[in-house]
Tab-separated table of C-alpha atoms and ligand atoms in Angstrom:
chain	number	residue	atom	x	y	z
A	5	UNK	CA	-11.212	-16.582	9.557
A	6	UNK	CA	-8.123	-18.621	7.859
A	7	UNK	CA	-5.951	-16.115	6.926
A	8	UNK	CA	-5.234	-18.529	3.784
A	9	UNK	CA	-8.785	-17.182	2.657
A	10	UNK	CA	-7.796	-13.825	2.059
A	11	UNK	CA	-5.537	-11.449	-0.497
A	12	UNK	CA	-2.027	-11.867	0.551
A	13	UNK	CA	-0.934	-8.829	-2.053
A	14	UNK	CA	2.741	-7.477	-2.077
A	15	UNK	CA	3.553	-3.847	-3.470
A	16	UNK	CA	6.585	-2.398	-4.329
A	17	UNK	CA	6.771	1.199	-3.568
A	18	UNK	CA	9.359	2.709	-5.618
A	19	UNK	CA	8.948	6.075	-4.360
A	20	UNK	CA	11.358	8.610	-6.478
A	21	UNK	CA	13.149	6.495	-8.211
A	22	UNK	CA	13.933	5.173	-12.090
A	23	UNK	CA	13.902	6.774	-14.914
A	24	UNK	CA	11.270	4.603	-17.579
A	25	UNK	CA	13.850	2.743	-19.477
A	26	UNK	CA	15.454	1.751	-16.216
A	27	UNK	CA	11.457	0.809	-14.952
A	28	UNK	CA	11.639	-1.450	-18.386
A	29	UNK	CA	14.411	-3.340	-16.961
A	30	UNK	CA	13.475	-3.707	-13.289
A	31	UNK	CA	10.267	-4.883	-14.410
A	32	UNK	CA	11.890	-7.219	-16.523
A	33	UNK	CA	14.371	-8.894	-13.906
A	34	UNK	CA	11.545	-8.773	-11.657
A	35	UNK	CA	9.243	-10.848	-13.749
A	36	UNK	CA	10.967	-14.065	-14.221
A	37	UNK	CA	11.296	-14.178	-10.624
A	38	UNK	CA	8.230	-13.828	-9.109
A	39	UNK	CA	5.993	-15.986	-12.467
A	40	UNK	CA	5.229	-18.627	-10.073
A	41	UNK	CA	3.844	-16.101	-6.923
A	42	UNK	CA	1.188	-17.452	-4.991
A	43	UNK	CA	0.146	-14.127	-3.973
A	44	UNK	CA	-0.764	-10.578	-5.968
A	45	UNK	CA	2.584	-8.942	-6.980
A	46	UNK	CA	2.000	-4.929	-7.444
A	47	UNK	CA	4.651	-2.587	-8.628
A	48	UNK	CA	3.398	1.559	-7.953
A	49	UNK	CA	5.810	3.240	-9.743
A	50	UNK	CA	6.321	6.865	-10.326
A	51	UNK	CA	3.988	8.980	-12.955
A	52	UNK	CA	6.081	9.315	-15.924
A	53	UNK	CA	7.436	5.412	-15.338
A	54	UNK	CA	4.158	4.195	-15.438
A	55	UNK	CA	3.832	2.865	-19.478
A	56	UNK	CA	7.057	1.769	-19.616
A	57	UNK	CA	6.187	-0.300	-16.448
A	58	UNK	CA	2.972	-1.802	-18.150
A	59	UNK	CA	4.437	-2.727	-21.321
A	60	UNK	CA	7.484	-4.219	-19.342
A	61	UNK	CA	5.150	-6.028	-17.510
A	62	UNK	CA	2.594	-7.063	-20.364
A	63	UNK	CA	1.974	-10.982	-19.743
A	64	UNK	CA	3.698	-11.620	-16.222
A	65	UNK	CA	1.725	-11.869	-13.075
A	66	UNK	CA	3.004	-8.184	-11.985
A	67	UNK	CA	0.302	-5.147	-11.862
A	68	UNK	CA	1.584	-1.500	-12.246
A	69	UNK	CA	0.021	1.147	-9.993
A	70	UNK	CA	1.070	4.435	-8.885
A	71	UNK	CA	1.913	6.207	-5.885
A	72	UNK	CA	-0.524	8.967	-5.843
A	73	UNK	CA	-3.422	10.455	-7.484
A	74	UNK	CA	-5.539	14.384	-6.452
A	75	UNK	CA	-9.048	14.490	-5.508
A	76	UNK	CA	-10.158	16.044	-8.311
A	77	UNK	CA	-11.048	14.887	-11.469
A	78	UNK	CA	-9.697	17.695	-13.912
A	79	UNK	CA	-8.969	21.396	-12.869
A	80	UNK	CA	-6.653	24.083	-11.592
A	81	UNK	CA	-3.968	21.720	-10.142
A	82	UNK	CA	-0.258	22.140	-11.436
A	83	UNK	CA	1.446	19.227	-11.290
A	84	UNK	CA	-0.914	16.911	-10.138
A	85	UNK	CA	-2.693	13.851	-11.697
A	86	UNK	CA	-6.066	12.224	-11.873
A	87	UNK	CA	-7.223	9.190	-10.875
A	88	UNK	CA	-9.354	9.454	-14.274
A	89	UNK	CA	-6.217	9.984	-15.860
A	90	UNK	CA	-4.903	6.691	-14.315
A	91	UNK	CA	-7.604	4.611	-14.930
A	92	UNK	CA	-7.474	5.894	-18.651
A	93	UNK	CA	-3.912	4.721	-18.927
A	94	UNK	CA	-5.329	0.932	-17.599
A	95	UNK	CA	-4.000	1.827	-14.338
A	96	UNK	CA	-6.066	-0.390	-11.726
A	97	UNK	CA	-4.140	0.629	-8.269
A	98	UNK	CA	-2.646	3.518	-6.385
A	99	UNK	CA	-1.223	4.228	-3.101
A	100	UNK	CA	-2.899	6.796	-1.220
A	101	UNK	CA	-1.868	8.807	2.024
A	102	UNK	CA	1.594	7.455	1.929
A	103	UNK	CA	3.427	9.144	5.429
A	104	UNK	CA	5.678	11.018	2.752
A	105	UNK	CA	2.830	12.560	1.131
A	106	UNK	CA	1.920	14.119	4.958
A	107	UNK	CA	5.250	14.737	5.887
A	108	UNK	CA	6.523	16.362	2.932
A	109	UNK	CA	3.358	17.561	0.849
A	110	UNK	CA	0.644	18.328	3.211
A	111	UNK	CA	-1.587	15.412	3.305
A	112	UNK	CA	-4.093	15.471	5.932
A	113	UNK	CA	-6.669	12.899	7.183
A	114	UNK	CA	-9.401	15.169	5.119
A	115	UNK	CA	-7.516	15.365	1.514
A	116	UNK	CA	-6.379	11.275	2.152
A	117	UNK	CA	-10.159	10.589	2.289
A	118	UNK	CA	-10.970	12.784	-0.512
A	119	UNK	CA	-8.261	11.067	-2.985
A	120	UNK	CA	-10.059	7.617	-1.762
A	121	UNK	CA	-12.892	8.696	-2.834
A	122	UNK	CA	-11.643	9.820	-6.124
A	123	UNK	CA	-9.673	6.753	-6.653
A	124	UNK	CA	-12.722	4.383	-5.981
A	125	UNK	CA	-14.783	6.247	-8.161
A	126	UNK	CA	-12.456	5.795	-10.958
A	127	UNK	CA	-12.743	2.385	-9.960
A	128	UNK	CA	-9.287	2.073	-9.485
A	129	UNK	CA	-8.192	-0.058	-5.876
A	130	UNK	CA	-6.389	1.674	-3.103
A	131	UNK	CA	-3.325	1.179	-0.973
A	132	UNK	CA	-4.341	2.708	2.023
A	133	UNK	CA	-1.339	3.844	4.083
A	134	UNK	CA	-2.015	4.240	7.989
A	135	UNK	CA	0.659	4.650	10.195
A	136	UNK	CA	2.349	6.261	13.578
A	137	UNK	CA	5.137	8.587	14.630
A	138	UNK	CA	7.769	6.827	17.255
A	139	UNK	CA	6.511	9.917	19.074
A	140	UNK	CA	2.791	9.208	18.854
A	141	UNK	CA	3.947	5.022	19.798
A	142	UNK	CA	6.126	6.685	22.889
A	143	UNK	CA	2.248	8.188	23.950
A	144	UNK	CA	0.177	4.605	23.519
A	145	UNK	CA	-2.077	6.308	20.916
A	146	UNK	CA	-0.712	3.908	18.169
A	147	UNK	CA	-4.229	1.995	17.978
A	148	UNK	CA	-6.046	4.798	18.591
A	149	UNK	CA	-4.387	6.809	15.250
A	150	UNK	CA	-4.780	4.238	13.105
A	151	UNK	CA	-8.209	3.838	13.725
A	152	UNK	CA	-8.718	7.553	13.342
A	153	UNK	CA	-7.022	7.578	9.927
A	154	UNK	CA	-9.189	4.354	8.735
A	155	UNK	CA	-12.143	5.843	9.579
A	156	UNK	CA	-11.452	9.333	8.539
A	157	UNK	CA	-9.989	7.988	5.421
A	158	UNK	CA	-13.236	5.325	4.482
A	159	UNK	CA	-15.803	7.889	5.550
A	160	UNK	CA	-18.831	7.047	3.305
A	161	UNK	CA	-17.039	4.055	1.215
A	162	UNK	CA	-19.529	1.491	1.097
A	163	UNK	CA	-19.333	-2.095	2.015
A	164	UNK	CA	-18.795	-3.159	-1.994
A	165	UNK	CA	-16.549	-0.580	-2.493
A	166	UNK	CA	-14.338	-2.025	0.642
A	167	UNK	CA	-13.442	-5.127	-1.804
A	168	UNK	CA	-10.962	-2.412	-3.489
A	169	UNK	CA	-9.050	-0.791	-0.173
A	170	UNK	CA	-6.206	-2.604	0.892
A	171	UNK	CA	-4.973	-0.511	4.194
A	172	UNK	CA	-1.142	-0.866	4.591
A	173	UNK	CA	0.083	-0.428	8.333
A	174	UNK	CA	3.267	1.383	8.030
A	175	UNK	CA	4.819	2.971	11.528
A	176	UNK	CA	6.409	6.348	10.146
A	177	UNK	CA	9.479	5.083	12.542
A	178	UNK	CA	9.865	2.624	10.004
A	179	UNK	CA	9.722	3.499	6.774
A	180	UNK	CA	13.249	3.643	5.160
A	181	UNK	CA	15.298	3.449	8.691
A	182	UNK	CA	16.118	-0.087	8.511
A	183	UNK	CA	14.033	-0.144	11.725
A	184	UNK	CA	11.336	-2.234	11.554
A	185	UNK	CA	8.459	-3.367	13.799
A	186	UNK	CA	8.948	-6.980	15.746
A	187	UNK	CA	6.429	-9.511	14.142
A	188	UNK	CA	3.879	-8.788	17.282
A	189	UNK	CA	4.388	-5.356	16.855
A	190	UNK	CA	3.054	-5.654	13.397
A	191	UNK	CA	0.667	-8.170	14.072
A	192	UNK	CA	-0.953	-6.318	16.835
A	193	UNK	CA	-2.030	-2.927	14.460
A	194	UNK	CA	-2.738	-4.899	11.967
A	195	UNK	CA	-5.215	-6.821	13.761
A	196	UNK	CA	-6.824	-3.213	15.808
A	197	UNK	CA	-6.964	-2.073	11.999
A	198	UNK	CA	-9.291	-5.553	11.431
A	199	UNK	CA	-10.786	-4.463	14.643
A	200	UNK	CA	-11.865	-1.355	13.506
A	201	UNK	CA	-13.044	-2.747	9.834
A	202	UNK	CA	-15.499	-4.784	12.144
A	203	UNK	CA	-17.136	-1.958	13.961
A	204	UNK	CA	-17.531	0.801	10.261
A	205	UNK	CA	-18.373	-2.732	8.883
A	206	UNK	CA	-19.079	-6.055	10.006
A	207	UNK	CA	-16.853	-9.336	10.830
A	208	UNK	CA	-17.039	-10.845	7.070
A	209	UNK	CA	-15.753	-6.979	5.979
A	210	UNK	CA	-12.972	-7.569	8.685
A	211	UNK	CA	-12.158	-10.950	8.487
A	212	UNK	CA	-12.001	-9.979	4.311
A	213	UNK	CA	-9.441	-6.905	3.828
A	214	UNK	CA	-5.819	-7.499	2.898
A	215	UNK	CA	-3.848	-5.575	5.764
A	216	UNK	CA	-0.109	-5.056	4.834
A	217	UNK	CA	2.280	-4.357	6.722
A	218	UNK	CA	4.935	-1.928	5.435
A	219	UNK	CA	8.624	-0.371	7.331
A	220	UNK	CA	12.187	-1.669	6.060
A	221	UNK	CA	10.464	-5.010	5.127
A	222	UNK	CA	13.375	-7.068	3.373
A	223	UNK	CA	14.269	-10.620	2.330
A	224	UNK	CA	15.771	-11.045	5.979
A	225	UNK	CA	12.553	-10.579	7.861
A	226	UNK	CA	9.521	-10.834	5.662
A	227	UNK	CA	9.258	-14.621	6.850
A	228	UNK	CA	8.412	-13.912	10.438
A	229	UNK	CA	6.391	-10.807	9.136
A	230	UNK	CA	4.027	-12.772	6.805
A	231	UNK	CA	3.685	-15.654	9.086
A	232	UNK	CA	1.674	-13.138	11.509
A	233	UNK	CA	-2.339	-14.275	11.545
A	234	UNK	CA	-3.531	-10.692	10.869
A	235	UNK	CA	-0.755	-9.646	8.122
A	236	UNK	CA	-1.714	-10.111	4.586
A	237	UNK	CA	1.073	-8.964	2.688
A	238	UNK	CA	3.881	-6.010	2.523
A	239	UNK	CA	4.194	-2.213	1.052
A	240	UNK	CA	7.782	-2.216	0.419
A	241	UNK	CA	9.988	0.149	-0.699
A	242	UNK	CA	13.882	0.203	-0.567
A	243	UNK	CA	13.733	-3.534	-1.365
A	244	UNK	CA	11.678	-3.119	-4.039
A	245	UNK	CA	13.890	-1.727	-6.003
A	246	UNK	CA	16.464	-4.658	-6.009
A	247	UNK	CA	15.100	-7.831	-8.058
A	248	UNK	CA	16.540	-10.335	-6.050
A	249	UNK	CA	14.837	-9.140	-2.395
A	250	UNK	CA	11.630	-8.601	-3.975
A	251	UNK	CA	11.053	-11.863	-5.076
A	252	UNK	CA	12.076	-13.248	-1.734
A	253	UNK	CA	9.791	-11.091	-0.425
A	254	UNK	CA	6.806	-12.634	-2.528
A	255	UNK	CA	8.360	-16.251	-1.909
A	256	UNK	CA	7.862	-15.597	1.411
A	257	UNK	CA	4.375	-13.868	1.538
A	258	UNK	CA	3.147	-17.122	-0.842
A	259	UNK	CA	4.124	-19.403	1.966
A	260	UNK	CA	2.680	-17.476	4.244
B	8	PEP	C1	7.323	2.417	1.925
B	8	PEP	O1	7.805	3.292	1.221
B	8	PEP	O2	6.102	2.233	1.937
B	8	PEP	C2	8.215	1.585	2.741
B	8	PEP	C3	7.707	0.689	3.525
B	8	PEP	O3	9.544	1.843	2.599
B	8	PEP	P1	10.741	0.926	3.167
B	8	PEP	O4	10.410	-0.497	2.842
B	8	PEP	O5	11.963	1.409	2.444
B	8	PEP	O6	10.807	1.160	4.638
């Protein structure tokens, strides 16, 4: 399928950083810069950040999403939020099973798929992140983990509910090194990951999904990046946090 047929979709992960007036004004130098994107600009910002993001970003082309949300709907859970509680708020997307969130806080394959499923049925659309250790690359299991983690993570979403998961390939060896994967690196997972859509789905559900890829993507290398057949897009952090790189970023994911 021509790649030109799907969702190219770039996200900025902002990950613990700005406070909501300073979300007001990255928003705001953001916006004039990417007005003309020919592909879905996303910022998922942290909790607290997230209305001064929207009304920041109230009649530009950028969505706000977040970088989290719990399994549950309401409850026992200090500190946490819902996924109700973002789609109240007009929230539409959230990241889910970041490798922070399982390196830091716990996350396992079983409470990933459980937020999923919370998120979806908020109706909110997902940022799936999948992703391997240099370690687990070092062993060959790279295509093997991924696919574990897809499934595990879209165990009983249905085919219409697909139309809301993004997955975002993100090797853990390159998130935030400044290492990232070669182009056919990238390329290569991302296109097992389509693999594996095909056989919990069918080839239209594969040939469909936005696959991002996400590790120290910048304004350097997205080119090369987005030009792969089987990558749709970019999770990015660091560099979505300055104006300037982000918008190259998009620039380069709407030539494609
Ligand atoms: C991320 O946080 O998802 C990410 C890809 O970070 P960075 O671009 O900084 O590597």
């Amino acid at each position: 399928m021509n790649k030109q047929l799907r969702k190219a979709v770039i996200a900025g992960n902002w990950k613990m950083n700005k406070t909501p007036e300073e979300a007001k004004e990255l928003i705001s130098a953001i916006a004039p810069l990417v007005k003309d994107a020919g592909c879905e600009v996303i910022a998922c910002t942290p909790y607290v950040d997230l209305y001064s993001a929207q009304e920041a970003a109230k009649g530009t082309n950028i969505q706000i999403g977040a970088e989290n949300c719990h399994w549950a709907e309401s409850g026992a859970f200090t500190g946490e939020i819902s996924a109700k509680m973002l789609s109240s708020m007009g929230v539409k997307i959230v990241i889910i099973g970041h490798s922070e969130r399982r390196q830091y806080f716990g996350e396992t394959d079983a409470t990933v798929h459980d937020r999923v499923r919370a998120a979806l049925d908020a109706g909110l659309t997902v940022i799936l992140c999948v992703g391997e250790t240099l370690t687990q690359r070092e062993q060959g299991i790279t295509d093997e983990l991924c696919a574990m983690q897809t499934k595990i993570a879209l165990n009983g979403v249905s085919k219409e509910e697909l139309s809301r998961i993004i997955i975002a390939y993100e090797p853990v060896w390159a998130i935030g090194t400044g290492k990232t994967a070669t182009a056919q690196q990238a390329n290569e997972v991302c296109a097992a990951i389509r693999k594996t859509i095909g056989a919990l789905y069918d080839s239209k559900a594969a040939d469909g999904i936005t696959i991002q890829y996400g590790g120290s993507m910048n304004a350097g290398n997205a080119a090369e990046l987005l030009a792969q057949p089987d990558v749709d897009g970019g999770l990015i952090g660091g560099a979505s946090l300055k104006p300037g790189d982000f918008a190259a970023i998009v620039e380069a994911a709407t030539r494609g």
